[in-house]
Short mmCIF file of C-alpha atoms in Angstrom, two decimals:
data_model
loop_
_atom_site.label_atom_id
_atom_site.label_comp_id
_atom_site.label_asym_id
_atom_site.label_seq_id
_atom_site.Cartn_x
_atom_site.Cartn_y
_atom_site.Cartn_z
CA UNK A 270 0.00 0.00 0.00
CA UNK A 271 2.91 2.55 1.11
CA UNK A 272 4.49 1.83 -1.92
CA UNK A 273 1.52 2.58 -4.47
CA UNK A 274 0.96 5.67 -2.54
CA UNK A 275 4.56 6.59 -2.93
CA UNK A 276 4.30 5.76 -7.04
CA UNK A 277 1.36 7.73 -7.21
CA UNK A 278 2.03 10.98 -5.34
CA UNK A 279 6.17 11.17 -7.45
CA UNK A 280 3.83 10.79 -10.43
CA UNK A 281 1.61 13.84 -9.46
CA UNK A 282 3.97 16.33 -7.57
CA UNK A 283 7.66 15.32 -8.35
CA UNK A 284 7.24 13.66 -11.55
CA UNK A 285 4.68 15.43 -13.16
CA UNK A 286 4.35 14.69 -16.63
CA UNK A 287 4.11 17.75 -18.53
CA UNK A 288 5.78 20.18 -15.97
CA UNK A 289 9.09 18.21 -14.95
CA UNK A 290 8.78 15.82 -18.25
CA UNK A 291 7.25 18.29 -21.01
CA UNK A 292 5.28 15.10 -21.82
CA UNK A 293 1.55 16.46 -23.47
CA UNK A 294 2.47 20.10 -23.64
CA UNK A 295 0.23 20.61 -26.76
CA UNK A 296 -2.98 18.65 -25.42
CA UNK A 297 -2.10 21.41 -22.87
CA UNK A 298 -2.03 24.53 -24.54
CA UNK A 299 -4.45 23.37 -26.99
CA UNK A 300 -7.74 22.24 -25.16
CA UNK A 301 -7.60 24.13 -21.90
CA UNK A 302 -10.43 26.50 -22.04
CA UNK A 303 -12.28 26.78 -18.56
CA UNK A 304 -11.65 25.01 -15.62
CA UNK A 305 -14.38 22.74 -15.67
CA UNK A 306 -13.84 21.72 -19.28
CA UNK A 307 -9.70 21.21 -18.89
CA UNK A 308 -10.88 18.79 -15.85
CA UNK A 309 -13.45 16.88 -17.96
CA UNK A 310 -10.27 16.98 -20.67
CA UNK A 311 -7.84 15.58 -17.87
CA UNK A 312 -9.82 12.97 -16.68
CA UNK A 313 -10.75 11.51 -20.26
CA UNK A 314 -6.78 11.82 -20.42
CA UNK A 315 -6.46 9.70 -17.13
CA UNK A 316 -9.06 6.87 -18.03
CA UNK A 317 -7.14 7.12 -21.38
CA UNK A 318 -3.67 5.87 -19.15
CA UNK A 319 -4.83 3.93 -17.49
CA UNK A 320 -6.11 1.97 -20.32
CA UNK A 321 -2.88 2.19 -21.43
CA UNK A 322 -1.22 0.69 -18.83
CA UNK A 323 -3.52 -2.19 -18.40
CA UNK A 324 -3.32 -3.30 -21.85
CA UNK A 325 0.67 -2.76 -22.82
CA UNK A 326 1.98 -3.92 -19.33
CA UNK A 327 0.69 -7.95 -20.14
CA UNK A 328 2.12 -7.69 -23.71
CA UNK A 329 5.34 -6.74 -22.51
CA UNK A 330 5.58 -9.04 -19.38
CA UNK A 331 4.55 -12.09 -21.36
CA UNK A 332 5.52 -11.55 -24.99
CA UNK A 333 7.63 -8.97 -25.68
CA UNK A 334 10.31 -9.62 -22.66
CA UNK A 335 10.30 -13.39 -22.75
CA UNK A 336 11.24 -13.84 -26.37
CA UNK A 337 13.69 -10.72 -26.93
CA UNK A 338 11.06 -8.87 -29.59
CA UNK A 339 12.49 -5.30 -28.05
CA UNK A 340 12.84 -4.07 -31.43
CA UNK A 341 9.10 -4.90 -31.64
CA UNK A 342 7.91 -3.38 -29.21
CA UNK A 343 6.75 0.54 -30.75
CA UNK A 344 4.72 -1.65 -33.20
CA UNK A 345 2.85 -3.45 -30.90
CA UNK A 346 2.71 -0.60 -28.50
CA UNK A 347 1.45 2.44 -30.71
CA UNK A 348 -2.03 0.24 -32.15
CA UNK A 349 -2.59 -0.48 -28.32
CA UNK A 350 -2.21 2.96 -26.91
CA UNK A 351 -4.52 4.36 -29.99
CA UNK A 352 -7.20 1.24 -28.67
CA UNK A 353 -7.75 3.03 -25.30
CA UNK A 354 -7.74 6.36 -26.28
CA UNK A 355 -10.14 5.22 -28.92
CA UNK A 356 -12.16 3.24 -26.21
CA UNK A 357 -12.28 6.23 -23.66
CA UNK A 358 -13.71 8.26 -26.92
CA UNK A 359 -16.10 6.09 -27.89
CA UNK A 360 -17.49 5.05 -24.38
CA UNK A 361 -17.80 8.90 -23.49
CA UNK A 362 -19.65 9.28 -26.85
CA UNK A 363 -22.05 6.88 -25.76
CA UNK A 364 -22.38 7.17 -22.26
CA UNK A 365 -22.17 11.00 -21.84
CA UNK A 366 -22.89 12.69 -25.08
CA UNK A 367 -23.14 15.99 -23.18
CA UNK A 368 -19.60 15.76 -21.23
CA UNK A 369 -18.50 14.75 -24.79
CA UNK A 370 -19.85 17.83 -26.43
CA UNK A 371 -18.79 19.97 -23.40
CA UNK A 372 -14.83 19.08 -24.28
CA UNK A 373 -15.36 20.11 -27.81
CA UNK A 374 -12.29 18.86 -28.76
CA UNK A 375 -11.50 16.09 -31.59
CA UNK A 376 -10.61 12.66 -30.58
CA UNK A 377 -7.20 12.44 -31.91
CA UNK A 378 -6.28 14.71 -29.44
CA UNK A 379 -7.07 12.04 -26.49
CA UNK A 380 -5.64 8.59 -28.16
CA UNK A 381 -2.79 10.18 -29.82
CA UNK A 382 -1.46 12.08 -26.94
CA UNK A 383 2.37 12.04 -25.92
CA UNK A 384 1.35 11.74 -22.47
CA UNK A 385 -0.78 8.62 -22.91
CA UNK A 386 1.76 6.69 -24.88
CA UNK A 387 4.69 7.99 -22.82
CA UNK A 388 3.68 6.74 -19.62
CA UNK A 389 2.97 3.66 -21.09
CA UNK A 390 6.74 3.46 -22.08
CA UNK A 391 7.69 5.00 -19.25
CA UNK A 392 6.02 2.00 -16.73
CA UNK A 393 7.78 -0.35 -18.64
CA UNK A 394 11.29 1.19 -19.30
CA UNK A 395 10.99 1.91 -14.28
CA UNK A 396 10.23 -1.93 -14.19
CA UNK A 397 6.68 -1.45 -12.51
CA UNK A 398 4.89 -4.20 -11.46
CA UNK A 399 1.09 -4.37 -12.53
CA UNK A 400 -0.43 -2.83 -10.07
CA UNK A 401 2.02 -0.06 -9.44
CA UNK A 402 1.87 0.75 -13.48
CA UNK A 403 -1.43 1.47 -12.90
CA UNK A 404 -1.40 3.70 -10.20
CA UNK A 405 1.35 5.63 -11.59
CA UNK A 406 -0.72 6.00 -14.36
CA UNK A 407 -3.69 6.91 -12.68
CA UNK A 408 -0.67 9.68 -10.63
CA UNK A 409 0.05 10.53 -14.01
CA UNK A 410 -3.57 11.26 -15.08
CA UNK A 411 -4.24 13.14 -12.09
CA UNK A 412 -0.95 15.48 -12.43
CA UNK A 413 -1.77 16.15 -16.26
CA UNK A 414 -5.68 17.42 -14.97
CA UNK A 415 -3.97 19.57 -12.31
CA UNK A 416 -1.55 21.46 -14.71
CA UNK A 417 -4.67 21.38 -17.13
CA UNK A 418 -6.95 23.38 -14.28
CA UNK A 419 -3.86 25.29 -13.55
CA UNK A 420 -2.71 26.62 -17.17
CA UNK A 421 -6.70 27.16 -17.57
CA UNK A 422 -6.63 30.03 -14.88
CA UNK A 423 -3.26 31.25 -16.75
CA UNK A 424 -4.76 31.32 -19.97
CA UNK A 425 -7.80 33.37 -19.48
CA UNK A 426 -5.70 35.96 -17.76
CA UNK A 427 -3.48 36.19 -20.83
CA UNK A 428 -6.59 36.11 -22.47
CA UNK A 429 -7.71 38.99 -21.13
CA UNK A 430 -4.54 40.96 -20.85
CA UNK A 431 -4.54 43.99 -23.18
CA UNK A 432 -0.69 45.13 -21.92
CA UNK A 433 1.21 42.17 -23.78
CA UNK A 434 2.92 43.17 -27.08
CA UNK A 435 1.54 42.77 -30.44
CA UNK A 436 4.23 39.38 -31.00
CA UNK A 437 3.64 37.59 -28.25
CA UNK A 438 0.15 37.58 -27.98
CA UNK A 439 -1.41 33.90 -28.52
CA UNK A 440 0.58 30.81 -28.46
CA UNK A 441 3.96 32.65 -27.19
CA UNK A 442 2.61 34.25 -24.42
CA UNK A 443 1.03 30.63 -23.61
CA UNK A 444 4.26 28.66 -23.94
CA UNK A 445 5.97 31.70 -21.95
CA UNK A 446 3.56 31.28 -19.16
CA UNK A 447 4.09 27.41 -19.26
CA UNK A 448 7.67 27.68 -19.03
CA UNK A 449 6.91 30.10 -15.59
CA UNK A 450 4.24 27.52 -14.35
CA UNK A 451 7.56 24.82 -15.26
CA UNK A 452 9.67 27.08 -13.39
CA UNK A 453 7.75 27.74 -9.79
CA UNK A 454 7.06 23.87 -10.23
CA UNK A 455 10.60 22.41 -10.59
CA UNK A 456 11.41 24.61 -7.48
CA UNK A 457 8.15 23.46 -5.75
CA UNK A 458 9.36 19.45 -6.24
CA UNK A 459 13.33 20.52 -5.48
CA UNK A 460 12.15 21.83 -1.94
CA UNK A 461 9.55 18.61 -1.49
CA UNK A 462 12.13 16.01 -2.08
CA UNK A 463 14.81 17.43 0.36
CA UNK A 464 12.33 17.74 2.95
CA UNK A 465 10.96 14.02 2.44
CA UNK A 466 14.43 12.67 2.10
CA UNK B 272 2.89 23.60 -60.84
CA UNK B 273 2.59 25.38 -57.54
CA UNK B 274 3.65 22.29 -55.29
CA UNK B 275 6.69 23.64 -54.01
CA UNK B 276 4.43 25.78 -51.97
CA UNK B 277 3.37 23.34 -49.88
CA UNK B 278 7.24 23.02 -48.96
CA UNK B 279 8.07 26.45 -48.39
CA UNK B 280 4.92 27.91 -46.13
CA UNK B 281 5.77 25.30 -43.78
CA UNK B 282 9.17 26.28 -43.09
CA UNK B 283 8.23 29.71 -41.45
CA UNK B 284 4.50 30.80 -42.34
CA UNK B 285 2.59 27.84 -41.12
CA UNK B 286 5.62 26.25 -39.06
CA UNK B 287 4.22 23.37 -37.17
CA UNK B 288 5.89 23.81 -33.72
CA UNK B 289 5.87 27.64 -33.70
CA UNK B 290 2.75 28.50 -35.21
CA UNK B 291 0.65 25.56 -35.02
CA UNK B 292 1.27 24.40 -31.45
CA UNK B 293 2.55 20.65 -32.29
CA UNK B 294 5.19 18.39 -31.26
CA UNK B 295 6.13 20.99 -28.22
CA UNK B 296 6.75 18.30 -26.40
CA UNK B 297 9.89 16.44 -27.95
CA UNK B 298 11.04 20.27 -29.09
CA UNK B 299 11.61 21.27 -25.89
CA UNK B 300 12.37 17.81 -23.94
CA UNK B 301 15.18 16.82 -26.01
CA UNK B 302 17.02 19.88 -27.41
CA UNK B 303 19.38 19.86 -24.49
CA UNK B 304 21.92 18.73 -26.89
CA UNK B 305 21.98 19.65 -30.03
CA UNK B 306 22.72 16.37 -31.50
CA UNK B 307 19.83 14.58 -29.93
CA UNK B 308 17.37 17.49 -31.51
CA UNK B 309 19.14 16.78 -35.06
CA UNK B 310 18.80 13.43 -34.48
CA UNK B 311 15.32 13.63 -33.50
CA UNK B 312 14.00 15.88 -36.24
CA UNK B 313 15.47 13.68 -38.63
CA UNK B 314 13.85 10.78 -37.65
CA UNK B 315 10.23 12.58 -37.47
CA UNK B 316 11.41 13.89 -40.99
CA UNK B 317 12.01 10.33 -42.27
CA UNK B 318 9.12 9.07 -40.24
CA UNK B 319 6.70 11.93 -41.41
CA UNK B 320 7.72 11.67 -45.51
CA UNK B 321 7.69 7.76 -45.71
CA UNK B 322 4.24 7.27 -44.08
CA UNK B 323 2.48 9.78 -45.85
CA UNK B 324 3.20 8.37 -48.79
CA UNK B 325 1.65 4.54 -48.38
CA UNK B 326 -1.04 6.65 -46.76
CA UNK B 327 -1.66 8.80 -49.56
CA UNK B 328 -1.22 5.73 -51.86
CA UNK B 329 -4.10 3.86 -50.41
CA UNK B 330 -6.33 6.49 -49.86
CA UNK B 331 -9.08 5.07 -52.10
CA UNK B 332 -8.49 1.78 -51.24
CA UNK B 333 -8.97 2.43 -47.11
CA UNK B 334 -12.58 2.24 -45.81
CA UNK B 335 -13.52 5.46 -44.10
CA UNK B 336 -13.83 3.80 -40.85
CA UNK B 337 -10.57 2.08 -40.95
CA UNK B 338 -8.63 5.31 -41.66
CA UNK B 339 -7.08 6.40 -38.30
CA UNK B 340 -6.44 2.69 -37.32
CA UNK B 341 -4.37 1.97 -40.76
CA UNK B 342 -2.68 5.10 -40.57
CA UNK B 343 -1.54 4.45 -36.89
CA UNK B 344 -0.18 1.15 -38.09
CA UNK B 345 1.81 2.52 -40.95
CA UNK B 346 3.12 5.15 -38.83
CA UNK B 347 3.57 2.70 -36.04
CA UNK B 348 5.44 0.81 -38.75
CA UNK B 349 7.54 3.27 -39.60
CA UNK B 350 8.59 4.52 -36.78
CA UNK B 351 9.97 0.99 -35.62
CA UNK B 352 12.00 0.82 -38.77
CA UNK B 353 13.43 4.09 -37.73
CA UNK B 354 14.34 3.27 -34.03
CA UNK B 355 16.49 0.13 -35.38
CA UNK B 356 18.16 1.83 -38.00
CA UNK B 357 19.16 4.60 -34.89
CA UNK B 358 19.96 2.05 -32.87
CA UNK B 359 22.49 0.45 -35.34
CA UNK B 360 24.07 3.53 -36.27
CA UNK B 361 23.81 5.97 -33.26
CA UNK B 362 23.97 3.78 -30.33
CA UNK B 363 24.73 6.63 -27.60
CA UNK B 364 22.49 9.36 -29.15
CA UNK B 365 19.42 6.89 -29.43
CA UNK B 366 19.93 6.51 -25.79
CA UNK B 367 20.33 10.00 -24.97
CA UNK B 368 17.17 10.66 -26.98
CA UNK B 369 15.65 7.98 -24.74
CA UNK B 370 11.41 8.00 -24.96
CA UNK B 371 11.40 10.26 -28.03
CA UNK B 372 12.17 7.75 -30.42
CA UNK B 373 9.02 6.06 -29.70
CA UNK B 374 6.94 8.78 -29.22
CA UNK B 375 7.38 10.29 -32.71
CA UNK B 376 4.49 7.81 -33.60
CA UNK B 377 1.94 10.02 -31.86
CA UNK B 378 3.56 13.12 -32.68
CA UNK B 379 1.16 15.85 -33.13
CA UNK B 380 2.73 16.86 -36.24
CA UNK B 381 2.70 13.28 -37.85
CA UNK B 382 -0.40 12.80 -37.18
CA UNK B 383 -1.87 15.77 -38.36
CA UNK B 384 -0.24 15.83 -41.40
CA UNK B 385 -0.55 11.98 -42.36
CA UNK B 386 -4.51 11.90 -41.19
CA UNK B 387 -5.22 15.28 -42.13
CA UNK B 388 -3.91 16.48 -45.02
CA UNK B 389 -2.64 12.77 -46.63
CA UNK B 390 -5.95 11.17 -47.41
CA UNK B 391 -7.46 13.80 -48.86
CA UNK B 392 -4.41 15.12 -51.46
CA UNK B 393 -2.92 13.94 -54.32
CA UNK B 394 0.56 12.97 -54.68
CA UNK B 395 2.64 15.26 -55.03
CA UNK B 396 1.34 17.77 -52.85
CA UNK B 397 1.09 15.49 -50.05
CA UNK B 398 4.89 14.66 -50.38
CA UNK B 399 5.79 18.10 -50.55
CA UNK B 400 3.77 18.88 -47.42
CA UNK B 401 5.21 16.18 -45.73
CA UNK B 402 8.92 17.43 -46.18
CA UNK B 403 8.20 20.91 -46.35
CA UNK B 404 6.58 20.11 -42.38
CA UNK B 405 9.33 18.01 -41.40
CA UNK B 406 12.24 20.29 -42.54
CA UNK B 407 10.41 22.91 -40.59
CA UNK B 408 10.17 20.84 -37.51
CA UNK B 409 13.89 19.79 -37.74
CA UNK B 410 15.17 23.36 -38.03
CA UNK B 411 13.42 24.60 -34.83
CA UNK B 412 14.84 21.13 -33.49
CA UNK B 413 18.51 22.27 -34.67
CA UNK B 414 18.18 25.85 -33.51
CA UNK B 415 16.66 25.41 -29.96
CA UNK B 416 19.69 22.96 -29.84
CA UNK B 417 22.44 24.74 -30.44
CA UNK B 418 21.44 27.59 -28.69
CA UNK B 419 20.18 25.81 -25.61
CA UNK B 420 23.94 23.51 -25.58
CA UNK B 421 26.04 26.06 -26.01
CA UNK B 422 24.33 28.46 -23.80
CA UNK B 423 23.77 25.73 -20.93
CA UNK B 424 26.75 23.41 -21.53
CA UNK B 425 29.30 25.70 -23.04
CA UNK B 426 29.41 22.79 -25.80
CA UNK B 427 28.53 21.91 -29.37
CA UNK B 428 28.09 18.72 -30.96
CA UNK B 429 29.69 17.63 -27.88
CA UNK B 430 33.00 19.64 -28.41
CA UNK B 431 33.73 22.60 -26.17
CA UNK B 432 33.40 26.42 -27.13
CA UNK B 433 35.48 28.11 -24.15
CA UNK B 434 38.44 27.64 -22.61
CA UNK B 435 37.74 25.45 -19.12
CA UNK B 436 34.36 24.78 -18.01
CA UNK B 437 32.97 28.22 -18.46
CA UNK B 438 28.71 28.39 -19.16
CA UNK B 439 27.16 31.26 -19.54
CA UNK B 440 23.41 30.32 -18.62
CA UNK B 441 22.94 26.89 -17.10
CA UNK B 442 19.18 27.92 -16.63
CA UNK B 443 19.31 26.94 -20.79
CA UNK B 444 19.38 23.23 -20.10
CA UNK B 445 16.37 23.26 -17.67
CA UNK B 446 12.91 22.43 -18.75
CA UNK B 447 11.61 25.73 -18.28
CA UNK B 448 14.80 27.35 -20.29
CA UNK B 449 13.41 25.22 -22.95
CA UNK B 450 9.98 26.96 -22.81
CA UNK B 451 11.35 29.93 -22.39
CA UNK B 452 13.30 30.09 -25.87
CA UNK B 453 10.56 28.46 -27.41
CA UNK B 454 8.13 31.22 -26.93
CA UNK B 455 10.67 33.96 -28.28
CA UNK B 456 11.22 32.21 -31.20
CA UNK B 457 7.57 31.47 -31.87
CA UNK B 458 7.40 35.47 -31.25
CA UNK B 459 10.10 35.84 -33.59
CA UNK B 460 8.26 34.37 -36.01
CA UNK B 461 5.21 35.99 -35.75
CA UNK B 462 7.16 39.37 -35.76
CA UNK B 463 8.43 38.25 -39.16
CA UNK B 464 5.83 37.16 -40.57
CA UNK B 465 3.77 39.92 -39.65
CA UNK B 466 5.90 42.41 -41.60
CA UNK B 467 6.16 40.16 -44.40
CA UNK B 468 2.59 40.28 -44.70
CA UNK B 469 2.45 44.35 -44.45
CA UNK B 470 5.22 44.32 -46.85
CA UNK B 471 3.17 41.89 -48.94
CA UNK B 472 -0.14 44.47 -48.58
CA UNK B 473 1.90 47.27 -49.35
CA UNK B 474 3.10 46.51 -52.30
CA UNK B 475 -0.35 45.42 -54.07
CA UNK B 476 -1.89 48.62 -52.72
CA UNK B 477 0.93 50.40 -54.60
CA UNK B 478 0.19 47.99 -57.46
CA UNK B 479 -3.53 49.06 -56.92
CA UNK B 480 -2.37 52.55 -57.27
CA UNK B 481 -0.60 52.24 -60.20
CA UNK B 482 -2.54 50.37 -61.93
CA UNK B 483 -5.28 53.15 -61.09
CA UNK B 484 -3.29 55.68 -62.05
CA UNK B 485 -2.24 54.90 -65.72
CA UNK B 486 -5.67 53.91 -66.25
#
């Protein structure tokens, strides 16, 4: 139990995968709107790793691993990762056509994410074992909807700025505040991990 | 033919890092050396011009609903062919480079480009869109490089600029560096292009003018 806990809160406050790994930075800047919609994003993103997770961890473990196909692996991987993203998709289609319509974002955006596939790479490349894959992935998910909510606040105060010069309004001034939100957070983790160690 | 366009407008016009908003992720997380980013941004180069063009092949022959699956498996395909061709030749930069190699599979830009514009283009364009975007993507990839290595490291291509181990900005190499020189070169580019287009409007109102005038 201690030891889930411990994969799960490096994934969301020291290892956070777009602000310490820059993993998903254009899912970022791209569909955070309001705060309610980049958490409805984010947690289509989680259920998305998860996914992930469950279904690449097996292949590796039992196929890949065991008979040396290493150099196989990205071609088995990719189809899978696209599979959940696909699946979140198409179940939120179904299930909850209105918190579906509320993202108003395309799908590719969800299955083909760097985040999704990289954590899936990233589980495999620490040597997780099943269960702790998927709580770092669900860590993962979590710290990608927090950034999400975060940058949300950040962008509709750029939004709304009318002192920011005529170049680097739009996507500069967004990847300018990213790299500040980057900044405060790489200090934030520095001080967190000297005073748990 | 006006192909060739295709090419050029994605090199600084429609540039798909700076002005589109795709593949920030491997542009900033690996150009802390600048031969990592070159050898990233060729392999999304490679990756990005041989898949578009089975994908452009078959574009009649794929069933509508089958599209993003087939793609992803040609890409996929590609992008393993890629990673063992690194491996062989670049050992220690493939490591370096780590993740990446992978993840050019579901690359914004690759995707966008091989989905988007690929099934519904001919030929020729679609090749030249497909360079045109990954020469674009591997010059931002070369630039943020050397700036952010020599800067950070007081390196280049791994072989030192100053005498002793003198840097001038460490804070280059950090993630947020990374951002940081990002978003003034995407404002760069919008500065440029933004006189290039007044230059553009001025001269065909003069033109307008002219033309009025000896009429």
């Amino acid at each position: 139990m201690k030891e889930i806990i411990v994969v799960m809160m490096t994934m969301v406050l020291l290892d956070n995968i777009v602000l310490a790994k820059a993993l998903g930075a254009c899912p970022l800047i791209k569909l955070s709107a309001s705060a309610g919609r980049s958490a409805a994003v984010g947690l289509a993103v989680t259920f998305a790793m998860i996914g992930a997770s469950l279904l690449t961890w097996p292949i590796d473990r039992y196929w890949v691993s065991p008979f040396d196909l290493e150099y196989f692996r990205i071609f088995l991987f990719i189809p899978l990762i696209f599979l959940a993203g696909y699946l979140v998709t198409a179940v939120l289609k179904k299930a909850a056509p209105s918190y579906w319509e509320s993202m108003g974002c395309t799908g590719h955006l969800i299955s083909a994410n760097c985040a999704v596939a990289g954590i899936a790479f990233i589980n495999i490349d620490q040597g997780l074992t099943y269960f702790e894959a998927v709580y770092s992935a669900l860590g993962a998910g979590l710290g990608f909807t927090g950034a999400m909510v975060i940058f949300a606040g950040m962008k509709y105060k750029i939004d709304n700025a009318n002192n920011i010069p005529e170049a680097f309004r739009g996507i500069p001034a967004y990847i300018m505040a990213l790299a500040i939100l980057s900044m405060v957070f790489i200090g934030v983790s520095q001080a967190a991990s000297a005073f748990i160690s | 033919m006006n192909d060739h366009k295709f090419f050029t407008k994605k090199i600084l016009t429609e540039n798909p890092v700076l002005v589109m908003t795709a593949g920030i992720c491997p542009a900033v997380a690996v150009t802390e050396s600048a031969s990592s980013g070159l050898l990233l941004g060729c392999g999304t180069l490679l990756v990005l011009f041989l898949s578009s063009l089975p994908a452009t092949l078959m574009k009649n022959i794929i069933p509508e609903k089958a599209v993003c699956a087939s793609h992803m498996i040609i890409i996929a395909a590609f992008t393993a062919v890629i990673q063992m061709i690194f491996y062989s030749w670049f050992p220690q930069v493939t490591e370096e480079v780590g993740i990446f190699i992978p993840l050019i599979a579901v690359n914004c830009i690759v995707i966008e480009s091989v989905n988007g514009f690929a099934r519904n283009n001919p030929v020729l364009p679609t090749l030249f869109n497909g360079l045109g975007t990954g020469t674009g993507f591997l010059l931002v990839l070369i630039l943020m490089g050397i700036i952010r290595e020599s800067m950070g490291e007081g390196t280049l291509f791994g072989y030192s600029l100053f005498a002793g181990d003198m840097t001038l900005m460490p804070f280059a190499v950090l993630l947020p560096g990374g951002f940081f020189l990002l978003s003034l070169l995407a404002a760069l580019n919008k500065h440029i292009n933004r006189k290039t287009r007044q230059k553009e409007k001025n001269m065909t109102n003069n033109d307008r003018e002219e033309e009025k005038i000896s009429s």
